[in-house]
């Protein structure tokens, strides 16, 4: 059997690896971005000079041949689902498959702004985007980034590392406050400004000006202010990269629609990763999630479905992590920007440093619902257990050191957190495992 | 002034100090005189050698090379003459090159050695501080910006130039110390102050080593000031270098005790069981016996016990001198280590071969010590074995290659490919230790920072992206992978052995 996979991102590659583990099928992975799989999340580090492209590859180049995974460096321009055939854009040849996995990822959004197609206006998604940015860099003195999200901030950090002036236009009244509660968002506003990034809140783009030669030269805001710039970074979210499939029988909404088994409406065609949309998303999950590890889980799940037994996509308790400039962030379970009515939201923030922990729990039962942690690393395994066992927030608080994942010798704040909780709710909780002595730690 | 301008001034000052330091090599003339000659040369050689060296008494050599060449030539003639007369046993076996050259230095360097000492090292330290301290103004956090745009990493040329400088220094130090006599003259005052004697090339080496660990240690402390593990660990290697490797041995010498670096241990300290060192300790009475027992307990009990609880890091990145240099002076080069699986294969052979050689060599030396037989079973000459080990592993591998290749193959070339102690610690770490690097569930985004900055060339990401713990014999527990990970995935932990996820 020949399994063709379009897209060599984390989803497609994970599927390929696991299909190989479970079977002897012929596997082809097609991509027009890079010949080998690399980590998209590391694009910023290539630009900043922390790494080179080769460091971001997940596997050494010999890995693919050794595991008999054929890599096809080409662009699929159309799919004939009836005759199970892929057509390439820069090659007359075509490829037939028995089963097809579509894992084409996302593409950056553009909202029809005047000037959005000028040179020097770009998103940050692909290796090609990075190359374009690199080429433009010597000319950039001032950059304007449109959109206040994770990728926007990464782009700002990248440009700052090369001493460019950066202005960030954020439509909302505070950074990423559609996702983060006010305290967190406020803390990040501060941190962004500390990095000398000109953060403009409540600011919206109205148009991008041309220098007469097809290059962006300035942006005009809704407030009619004009900012001269040589780069406009558009980081206002992404959408499923499926435009080349629009006129086919494949059912597409905001992404390729799939069921629990990641099957599309067409037999032998599956879709995973950023480009798919779950018809019945698992509890606590959105229909589309552009997240690294969910792509990975989908790839692994689908390999089982194809090679051994039909397996449902079950990503488990939600978690995610990111880094905002110098602040590490992790979240487990559900923490909404505005808590629902039944949810009590408790947080502790360090008086000076950018360290914050928020615990959301059910008002009446005190069952934990979610946690945000900034500046303290937490142990995934422990939170996963607490959340899936509906543990009470107070049982968690007295046991919180168990979840600490910071390196040795780091200052600990569990005591401060519990004291703050006691003060807020008039309780008298005491840490279950007070600081272990050196020897009991040794022989635990 | 912005950070970069200050740094540039720092660079200029460092370069001037280095230029001056090199200039010092040419800043003396050499003139033999009667008194020093008689003081330095043993009576049985005095007459013969004086005759052959006659021209050197009359003329001044303007540089060290022509002067030492005269001595070497004279000594050769003396030996030839003695041989011819059948007095081969009287031959000059310990050349007077070093001692005569040093005693004959006259001129600017000798007259101003204290001034030059303060000038060179004052400038060097001041320049380095200008280079490293301004970073304290940056917001704490991982700041690896531009590392792969830096010429050392981009093309290999600057790396090769830097490496050649390190290598030349080691070659001079180990094999041609007579050419760097002027440096020793500059260090004489400090040496006299610390141990009462004149500076040897090993004193020079120890001093430079300590300066490097301390100044570049300050750089580490600033760079990783948001990470307490890095701060404590760096403080530890700085302490052990300054106190244990540098000061205590000199103080012991001053007190007429056998000098020893009490934290160095066999088989890294490969001469620990050599006859002269054993005898020296026996002669020194109680303290000597203590040192001998201490040295044995350290590797026989200390290694297995401490490595069981903490992993090999307790030694390699907290205590060891080679590790100390690698973690401070070597930090800017850590990303150059090869991560390919081929390098891992090579490493497993090379490091264990050196361990076997060290054990065999030491066993041979001890055999000869106790039996008086120079050869094992009449074939294996233990003296030859010892010589080649000392030359090949002790000088070339650990010194010339180990440090000289920092700018080309990363800062742990010796620790990774050659150190027999690392091999031994590694075996304990791999098979009987609570230490591992744990991976935080499914958080890894495969970015590659951890592997890139692992000085031991461990492909940390390979494990992290699978959610496996990292249990590798070569991991020195520097903790940098954990520090650079942008998602908080990695943690160095000592936990019950059976909880390893591999
Ligand atoms: C800058 C950046 C930072 C990010 N950081 C994080 C993070 O920290 N954490 C996190 O969870 N997520 C992060 N993400 C999101 C994450 O990278 C994505 O969710 C993930 O990469 C999606 O993987 P995928 O395999 O579904 O698709 P992709 O990685 O997009 O792979 C799809 C591939 O298919 C190719 N392709 C598409 N169409 C065709 C065609 N017709 N023919 C041939 N090839 C085609 C594309 O060129 C692409 O190479 C980040 C994304 C970006 C852009
Ligand atoms: S640095 Fe962290 S996130 Fe990146 S590959 Fe290593 S473990 Fe994974
Ligand atoms: S694996 Fe991590 S701790 Fe071990 S040597 Fe490499 S970087 Fe250091």
Tab-separated table of N, CA and C in Angstrom, chain A residues 63-130:
chain	number	residue	atom	x	y	z
A	63	UNK	N	18.243	9.683	8.298
A	63	UNK	CA	17.117	9.043	8.970
A	63	UNK	C	16.029	8.599	7.992
A	64	UNK	N	15.793	9.441	6.984
A	64	UNK	CA	14.649	9.196	6.092
A	64	UNK	C	14.873	7.988	5.208
A	65	UNK	N	16.083	7.932	4.655
A	65	UNK	CA	16.349	6.789	3.783
A	65	UNK	C	16.375	5.507	4.598
A	66	UNK	N	17.005	5.590	5.755
A	66	UNK	CA	17.106	4.403	6.603
A	66	UNK	C	15.721	3.882	6.963
A	67	UNK	N	14.789	4.786	7.167
A	67	UNK	CA	13.437	4.355	7.544
A	67	UNK	C	12.493	4.256	6.339
A	68	UNK	N	13.068	4.287	5.175
A	68	UNK	CA	12.321	4.150	3.929
A	68	UNK	C	11.114	5.080	3.876
A	69	UNK	N	11.378	6.353	4.179
A	69	UNK	CA	10.352	7.375	4.008
A	69	UNK	C	10.809	8.246	2.838
A	70	UNK	N	10.069	8.190	1.734
A	70	UNK	CA	10.463	8.939	0.541
A	70	UNK	C	10.084	10.398	0.697
A	71	UNK	N	11.052	11.260	0.487
A	71	UNK	CA	10.762	12.683	0.585
A	71	UNK	C	10.639	13.263	-0.817
A	72	UNK	N	9.521	13.909	-1.072
A	72	UNK	CA	9.308	14.514	-2.377
A	72	UNK	C	9.265	16.023	-2.183
A	73	UNK	N	10.229	16.700	-2.804
A	73	UNK	CA	10.317	18.155	-2.639
A	73	UNK	C	9.601	18.814	-3.801
A	74	UNK	N	8.308	19.025	-3.637
A	74	UNK	CA	7.492	19.519	-4.742
A	74	UNK	C	6.180	20.066	-4.204
A	75	UNK	N	5.488	20.814	-5.029
A	75	UNK	CA	4.228	21.402	-4.573
A	75	UNK	C	3.034	20.700	-5.209
A	76	UNK	N	2.108	20.263	-4.394
A	76	UNK	CA	0.900	19.631	-4.930
A	76	UNK	C	-0.048	20.732	-5.372
A	77	UNK	N	-0.364	20.745	-6.665
A	77	UNK	CA	-1.244	21.819	-7.132
A	77	UNK	C	-2.696	21.368	-7.138
A	78	UNK	N	-2.915	20.069	-7.351
A	78	UNK	CA	-4.308	19.612	-7.274
A	78	UNK	C	-4.354	18.119	-6.979
A	79	UNK	N	-5.515	17.705	-6.479
A	79	UNK	CA	-5.694	16.301	-6.146
A	79	UNK	C	-6.912	15.781	-6.891
A	80	UNK	N	-6.735	14.656	-7.540
A	80	UNK	CA	-7.878	14.000	-8.152
A	80	UNK	C	-8.269	12.841	-7.234
A	81	UNK	N	-9.325	13.090	-6.428
A	81	UNK	CA	-9.679	12.097	-5.412
A	81	UNK	C	-10.253	10.813	-6.024
A	82	UNK	N	-10.833	10.959	-7.236
A	82	UNK	CA	-11.451	9.778	-7.862
A	82	UNK	C	-10.390	8.788	-8.308
A	83	UNK	N	-9.405	9.316	-9.031
A	83	UNK	CA	-8.369	8.394	-9.505
A	83	UNK	C	-7.185	8.320	-8.548
A	84	UNK	N	-7.348	8.930	-7.379
A	84	UNK	CA	-6.316	8.907	-6.339
A	84	UNK	C	-4.960	9.344	-6.877
A	85	UNK	N	-4.956	10.564	-7.392
A	85	UNK	CA	-3.755	11.053	-8.046
A	85	UNK	C	-3.422	12.477	-7.612
A	86	UNK	N	-2.130	12.730	-7.364
A	86	UNK	CA	-1.678	14.072	-7.015
A	86	UNK	C	-0.948	14.677	-8.202
A	87	UNK	N	-1.233	15.939	-8.485
A	87	UNK	CA	-0.511	16.617	-9.566
A	87	UNK	C	0.393	17.680	-8.951
A	88	UNK	N	1.611	17.750	-9.490
A	88	UNK	CA	2.569	18.720	-8.947
A	88	UNK	C	2.620	19.966	-9.805
A	89	UNK	N	2.985	21.069	-9.201
A	89	UNK	CA	2.959	22.329	-9.944
A	89	UNK	C	4.155	22.484	-10.870
A	90	UNK	N	5.350	22.085	-10.415
A	90	UNK	CA	6.493	22.292	-11.301
A	90	UNK	C	7.065	20.981	-11.836
A	91	UNK	N	6.163	20.120	-12.238
A	91	UNK	CA	6.596	18.827	-12.745
A	91	UNK	C	5.392	18.231	-13.474
A	92	UNK	N	5.622	17.643	-14.594
A	92	UNK	CA	4.477	17.067	-15.299
A	92	UNK	C	4.050	15.739	-14.666
A	93	UNK	N	4.985	15.156	-13.912
A	93	UNK	CA	4.675	13.858	-13.314
A	93	UNK	C	3.570	13.971	-12.265
A	94	UNK	N	2.955	12.841	-11.987
A	94	UNK	CA	1.980	12.831	-10.913
A	94	UNK	C	2.253	11.619	-10.033
A	95	UNK	N	1.571	11.576	-8.922
A	95	UNK	CA	1.830	10.502	-7.971
A	95	UNK	C	0.493	9.887	-7.591
A	96	UNK	N	0.389	8.576	-7.639
A	96	UNK	CA	-0.859	7.958	-7.204
A	96	UNK	C	-0.681	7.395	-5.804
A	97	UNK	N	-1.776	7.348	-5.100
A	97	UNK	CA	-1.723	6.866	-3.711
A	97	UNK	C	-2.844	5.883	-3.452
A	98	UNK	N	-2.709	5.136	-2.379
A	98	UNK	CA	-3.824	4.320	-1.912
A	98	UNK	C	-4.551	5.022	-0.778
A	99	UNK	N	-3.738	5.615	0.095
A	99	UNK	CA	-4.332	6.440	1.151
A	99	UNK	C	-3.609	7.781	1.167
A	100	UNK	N	-4.373	8.826	1.486
A	100	UNK	CA	-3.793	10.171	1.459
A	100	UNK	C	-3.995	10.872	2.797
A	101	UNK	N	-2.928	11.456	3.277
A	101	UNK	CA	-3.029	12.252	4.502
A	101	UNK	C	-2.723	13.700	4.148
A	102	UNK	N	-3.669	14.579	4.437
A	102	UNK	CA	-3.444	15.991	4.145
A	102	UNK	C	-3.041	16.692	5.434
A	103	UNK	N	-1.826	17.183	5.445
A	103	UNK	CA	-1.283	17.850	6.642
A	103	UNK	C	-0.567	19.101	6.188
A	104	UNK	N	-1.343	20.003	5.568
A	104	UNK	CA	-0.726	21.145	4.897
A	104	UNK	C	-0.562	22.362	5.795
A	105	UNK	N	-0.942	22.245	7.057
A	105	UNK	CA	-0.661	23.331	7.994
A	105	UNK	C	-1.500	24.576	7.786
A	106	UNK	N	-0.916	25.714	8.131
A	106	UNK	CA	-1.653	26.983	8.079
A	106	UNK	C	-0.981	27.969	7.140
A	107	UNK	N	-1.665	29.080	6.953
A	107	UNK	CA	-1.092	30.214	6.239
A	107	UNK	C	-1.502	31.472	6.992
A	108	UNK	N	-0.648	32.494	6.982
A	108	UNK	CA	-0.960	33.711	7.744
A	108	UNK	C	-2.179	34.441	7.176
A	109	UNK	N	-2.959	35.057	8.067
A	109	UNK	CA	-4.144	35.817	7.656
A	109	UNK	C	-3.761	37.181	7.098
A	110	UNK	N	-4.616	37.641	6.186
A	110	UNK	CA	-4.538	39.027	5.704
A	110	UNK	C	-5.972	39.499	5.631
A	111	UNK	N	-6.229	40.692	6.083
A	111	UNK	CA	-7.627	41.107	6.132
A	111	UNK	C	-8.012	42.163	5.113
A	112	UNK	N	-7.354	42.141	3.979
A	112	UNK	CA	-7.765	43.045	2.902
A	112	UNK	C	-7.367	44.492	3.128
A	113	UNK	N	-6.292	44.724	3.862
A	113	UNK	CA	-5.839	46.099	4.049
A	113	UNK	C	-5.255	46.649	2.751
A	114	UNK	N	-5.482	47.899	2.469
A	114	UNK	CA	-4.811	48.468	1.295
A	114	UNK	C	-3.301	48.383	1.478
A	115	UNK	N	-2.626	47.896	0.486
A	115	UNK	CA	-1.168	47.815	0.550
A	115	UNK	C	-0.637	46.522	1.130
A	116	UNK	N	-1.522	45.570	1.439
A	116	UNK	CA	-1.046	44.371	2.134
A	116	UNK	C	-0.171	43.466	1.261
A	117	UNK	N	-0.165	43.703	-0.048
A	117	UNK	CA	0.666	42.854	-0.900
A	117	UNK	C	1.960	43.519	-1.363
A	118	UNK	N	2.270	44.660	-0.775
A	118	UNK	CA	3.522	45.339	-1.137
A	118	UNK	C	4.733	44.539	-0.661
A	119	UNK	N	5.882	44.834	-1.267
A	119	UNK	CA	7.128	44.257	-0.739
A	119	UNK	C	7.347	44.802	0.659
A	120	UNK	N	7.856	43.956	1.510
A	120	UNK	CA	8.116	44.418	2.871
A	120	UNK	C	6.908	44.252	3.777
A	121	UNK	N	5.866	43.627	3.239
A	121	UNK	CA	4.724	43.273	4.098
A	121	UNK	C	4.684	41.756	4.128
A	122	UNK	N	4.794	41.189	5.298
A	122	UNK	CA	4.836	39.731	5.327
A	122	UNK	C	4.430	39.174	6.677
A	123	UNK	N	4.132	37.887	6.654
A	123	UNK	CA	3.859	37.194	7.907
A	123	UNK	C	5.107	36.435	8.325
A	124	UNK	N	4.977	35.642	9.368
A	124	UNK	CA	6.083	34.799	9.784
A	124	UNK	C	5.539	33.400	9.970
A	125	UNK	N	5.673	32.598	8.935
A	125	UNK	CA	5.192	31.233	9.060
A	125	UNK	C	6.195	30.224	8.513
A	126	UNK	N	6.742	30.532	7.339
A	126	UNK	CA	7.532	29.513	6.649
A	126	UNK	C	9.000	29.905	6.545
A	127	UNK	N	9.783	28.974	6.090
A	127	UNK	CA	11.195	29.233	5.834
A	127	UNK	C	11.344	30.334	4.792
A	128	UNK	N	10.426	30.344	3.828
A	128	UNK	CA	10.490	31.385	2.796
A	128	UNK	C	10.250	32.761	3.421
A	129	UNK	N	9.327	32.820	4.377
A	129	UNK	CA	9.094	34.088	5.072
A	129	UNK	C	10.375	34.548	5.748
A	130	UNK	N	11.055	33.595	6.356
A	130	UNK	CA	12.277	33.951	7.069
A	130	UNK	C	13.340	34.454	6.098
